[in-house]
Amino acid sequence: MTAALVAGLLAGFGIAMPVGAVATYLVSLTARTSLRIGVCAALGVATADGVYALVATVGGAALAAALQPVLLPLRWASGLMLAALATRGGVSAYRQYREQQLATRSGPDPLLPSRAYLALLGITLLNPTTVIYFAALVLGSRTAEAVRPLEQGVFVLAAFAASASWQMLLAGGGALLGRALTGRRGQLVTALASSVVITVLAVRMLVAPQ
């Protein structure tokens, strides 16, 4: 039981901690909106990690093999969605700057918590690397003895908890960033810089060797 818990925590942190386009978008989204929206988005990412951890424990080898023919379309879908979100974020920030709304932040959040959750859940689920990562871990650590369902459940819950804690830490950083940049120009520059970074990461995802 303890081994499954530790393995799940390590697996969750291992997939969550590398900072990529999704993490950058999460921080930027929280900085532009609110901590509540950032937390919901963070839970969307963690939910996807938990789902893939569950899938990997049940039939990781079969699913990893089944995904091989569609890895490229999935990567393109994920990259294009991230690029679209980056463009939308930059355009929205510029419009708010022109309308002089960034100084007060008194308007409604541009994204509902439920939509933030679903958006980040969808983006993360489109990343086939996640399920292959968990499948490799599960298959690599599997012994001749059958793994009990309880241990599988502990592994999945631990992976979800680890991912959720890291994503919420990123969201908290985004909230602090949003409070620090109180000026209209500072928030605009940060939003545009974030959009550029996300776009670059999305392009790297699209052109990465297969």
Coordinates of C-alpha atoms in Angstrom, one line a residue:
M1 CA 0.0 0.0 0.0
T2 CA 2.8 2.4 0.9
A3 CA 4.7 1.5 -2.2
A4 CA 1.6 2.3 -4.4
L5 CA 1.1 5.6 -2.6
V6 CA 4.7 6.7 -3.1
A7 CA 4.7 5.5 -6.7
G8 CA 1.5 7.5 -7.4
L9 CA 2.9 10.7 -5.8
L10 CA 6.1 10.4 -7.7
A11 CA 4.3 9.7 -11.0
G12 CA 1.9 12.7 -10.4
F13 CA 4.7 15.1 -9.7
G14 CA 6.7 13.7 -12.5
I15 CA 4.1 14.5 -15.1
A16 CA 3.0 17.8 -13.6
M17 CA 6.2 19.6 -12.7
P18 CA 7.8 20.1 -16.2
V19 CA 6.6 23.6 -17.2
G20 CA 5.2 23.6 -20.6
A21 CA 2.4 25.4 -22.6
V22 CA -0.4 24.2 -20.3
A23 CA 1.4 25.3 -17.1
T24 CA 2.2 28.7 -18.7
Y25 CA -1.4 29.2 -19.8
L26 CA -2.6 28.2 -16.3
V27 CA -0.5 30.9 -14.6
S28 CA -1.4 33.5 -17.2
L29 CA -5.1 32.7 -16.9
T30 CA -5.1 33.0 -13.1
A31 CA -3.1 36.3 -13.4
R32 CA -5.7 37.7 -15.8
T33 CA -8.8 36.5 -13.9
S34 CA -9.0 35.2 -10.3
L35 CA -7.7 32.5 -8.1
R36 CA -11.0 30.7 -8.2
I37 CA -10.9 30.3 -11.9
G38 CA -7.2 29.3 -11.7
V39 CA -8.0 26.6 -9.1
C40 CA -10.8 25.2 -11.3
A41 CA -8.4 25.2 -14.3
A42 CA -5.8 23.4 -12.2
L43 CA -8.3 20.8 -11.2
G44 CA -9.1 20.2 -14.9
V45 CA -5.4 19.4 -15.5
A46 CA -5.2 17.2 -12.5
T47 CA -8.4 15.4 -13.4
A48 CA -6.9 14.5 -16.8
D49 CA -3.8 13.2 -15.2
G50 CA -5.9 11.1 -12.8
V51 CA -7.9 9.7 -15.7
Y52 CA -4.8 8.7 -17.6
A53 CA -3.3 7.2 -14.5
L54 CA -6.4 5.1 -14.1
V55 CA -6.4 4.1 -17.7
A56 CA -2.8 3.1 -17.5
T57 CA -3.3 0.9 -14.5
V58 CA -6.2 -0.9 -16.1
G59 CA -4.9 -1.3 -19.7
G60 CA -1.9 0.9 -20.3
A61 CA -0.1 -1.3 -22.8
A62 CA -3.1 -1.8 -25.0
L63 CA -4.0 1.9 -25.0
A64 CA -0.5 3.0 -25.7
A65 CA -0.3 0.7 -28.7
A66 CA -3.7 1.9 -29.9
L67 CA -2.7 5.6 -29.7
Q68 CA 0.4 5.1 -31.9
P69 CA -1.4 5.7 -35.2
V70 CA -3.1 8.9 -34.0
L71 CA -0.3 10.5 -32.1
L72 CA 0.3 13.1 -34.7
P73 CA -3.3 14.2 -35.1
L74 CA -3.7 14.4 -31.3
R75 CA -0.5 16.5 -31.0
W76 CA -1.7 18.8 -33.7
A77 CA -5.1 19.2 -32.1
S78 CA -3.5 20.0 -28.7
G79 CA -1.0 22.5 -30.2
L80 CA -3.6 24.3 -32.3
M81 CA -5.9 24.6 -29.3
L82 CA -3.1 26.1 -27.2
A83 CA -2.2 28.5 -30.0
A84 CA -5.8 29.6 -30.3
L85 CA -6.1 30.2 -26.5
A86 CA -2.8 32.2 -26.6
T87 CA -4.2 34.3 -29.4
R88 CA -7.5 34.9 -27.7
G89 CA -5.7 35.8 -24.4
G90 CA -3.5 38.4 -26.2
V91 CA -6.3 39.9 -28.1
S92 CA -8.5 40.1 -25.0
A93 CA -5.8 41.8 -23.0
Y94 CA -5.2 44.3 -25.7
R95 CA -8.9 45.2 -26.0
Q96 CA -9.2 45.6 -22.2
Y97 CA -6.1 47.8 -22.3
R98 CA -7.6 50.0 -25.0
E99 CA -10.9 50.2 -23.0
Q100 CA -8.9 51.1 -19.8
Q101 CA -10.5 48.2 -17.9
L102 CA -7.3 46.5 -16.7
A103 CA -6.6 49.1 -14.0
T104 CA -9.7 48.3 -11.9
R105 CA -10.3 44.6 -12.8
S106 CA -13.9 45.4 -11.7
G107 CA -15.5 43.7 -14.7
P108 CA -16.7 40.2 -14.8
D109 CA -14.2 37.3 -15.3
P110 CA -13.9 36.5 -19.0
L111 CA -14.1 32.8 -18.2
L112 CA -16.5 30.9 -16.0
P113 CA -14.9 28.5 -13.5
S114 CA -16.7 25.5 -15.2
R115 CA -15.4 26.6 -18.6
A116 CA -11.9 27.0 -17.3
Y117 CA -12.1 23.5 -15.8
L118 CA -13.4 21.9 -19.1
A119 CA -10.9 23.8 -21.2
L120 CA -7.8 22.7 -19.3
L121 CA -9.3 19.2 -19.0
G122 CA -9.7 18.9 -22.7
I123 CA -6.3 20.3 -23.5
T124 CA -4.6 17.9 -21.2
L125 CA -6.6 14.9 -22.4
L126 CA -5.5 15.7 -25.9
N127 CA -1.9 15.1 -24.9
P128 CA -1.1 11.4 -25.6
T129 CA 2.3 11.7 -23.9
T130 CA 0.5 11.6 -20.5
V131 CA -1.1 8.2 -20.9
I132 CA 2.1 6.8 -22.5
Y133 CA 4.1 8.2 -19.5
F134 CA 1.8 6.5 -17.0
A135 CA 1.6 3.3 -19.0
A136 CA 5.4 3.1 -19.1
L137 CA 5.6 3.6 -15.3
V138 CA 3.0 1.0 -14.5
L139 CA 4.4 -1.6 -16.9
G140 CA 7.9 -0.9 -15.8
S141 CA 7.1 -1.4 -12.1
R142 CA 4.7 -4.4 -12.5
T143 CA 5.8 -7.6 -10.9
A144 CA 4.8 -11.2 -11.5
E145 CA 2.2 -10.8 -8.8
A146 CA -1.2 -9.3 -9.7
V147 CA -1.7 -5.8 -8.4
R148 CA -4.7 -5.6 -6.2
P149 CA -7.5 -3.1 -7.1
L150 CA -7.0 -1.3 -3.8
E151 CA -3.4 -0.6 -4.7
Q152 CA -4.4 0.5 -8.1
G153 CA -6.8 3.0 -6.6
V154 CA -4.2 4.3 -4.2
F155 CA -1.8 4.8 -7.1
V156 CA -4.4 6.8 -9.1
L157 CA -5.6 8.9 -6.2
A158 CA -2.0 9.7 -5.2
A159 CA -1.1 10.7 -8.8
F160 CA -4.2 13.0 -8.9
A161 CA -3.4 14.6 -5.5
A162 CA 0.2 15.2 -6.5
S163 CA -0.8 16.8 -9.8
A164 CA -3.5 18.8 -8.2
S165 CA -1.2 20.2 -5.5
W166 CA 1.4 21.3 -8.1
Q167 CA -1.2 22.8 -10.5
M168 CA -2.7 24.8 -7.6
L169 CA 0.7 26.0 -6.7
L170 CA 1.1 27.3 -10.2
A171 CA -2.4 28.9 -10.0
G172 CA -1.4 30.6 -6.7
G173 CA 1.7 32.0 -8.4
G174 CA -0.5 33.4 -11.1
A175 CA -2.8 35.0 -8.6
L176 CA 0.2 36.7 -6.9
L177 CA 1.5 37.8 -10.3
G178 CA -1.8 39.3 -11.1
R179 CA -1.9 41.3 -7.8
A180 CA 1.7 42.5 -8.3
L181 CA 1.1 43.9 -11.8
T182 CA -1.5 46.5 -11.0
G183 CA -0.7 48.9 -13.8
R184 CA -2.6 48.7 -17.1
R185 CA 0.6 48.6 -19.1
G186 CA 2.2 46.0 -16.9
Q187 CA -0.7 43.6 -17.2
L188 CA -0.9 44.1 -20.9
V189 CA 2.9 43.4 -21.4
T190 CA 2.6 40.3 -19.2
A191 CA -0.4 39.0 -21.0
L192 CA 1.2 39.5 -24.4
A193 CA 4.5 37.9 -23.3
S194 CA 2.6 34.9 -22.0
S195 CA 0.7 34.6 -25.3
V196 CA 4.0 34.6 -27.2
V197 CA 5.5 32.0 -24.9
I198 CA 2.5 29.7 -25.2
T199 CA 2.5 30.1 -28.9
V200 CA 6.2 29.2 -29.1
L201 CA 5.7 26.1 -26.9
A202 CA 2.7 25.1 -29.0
V203 CA 4.7 25.4 -32.2
R204 CA 7.5 23.3 -30.6
M205 CA 4.9 20.7 -29.8
L206 CA 3.8 20.6 -33.5
V207 CA 7.2 20.4 -35.0
A208 CA 8.7 18.0 -32.4
P209 CA 10.2 14.8 -34.0
Q210 CA 7.8 11.9 -34.0

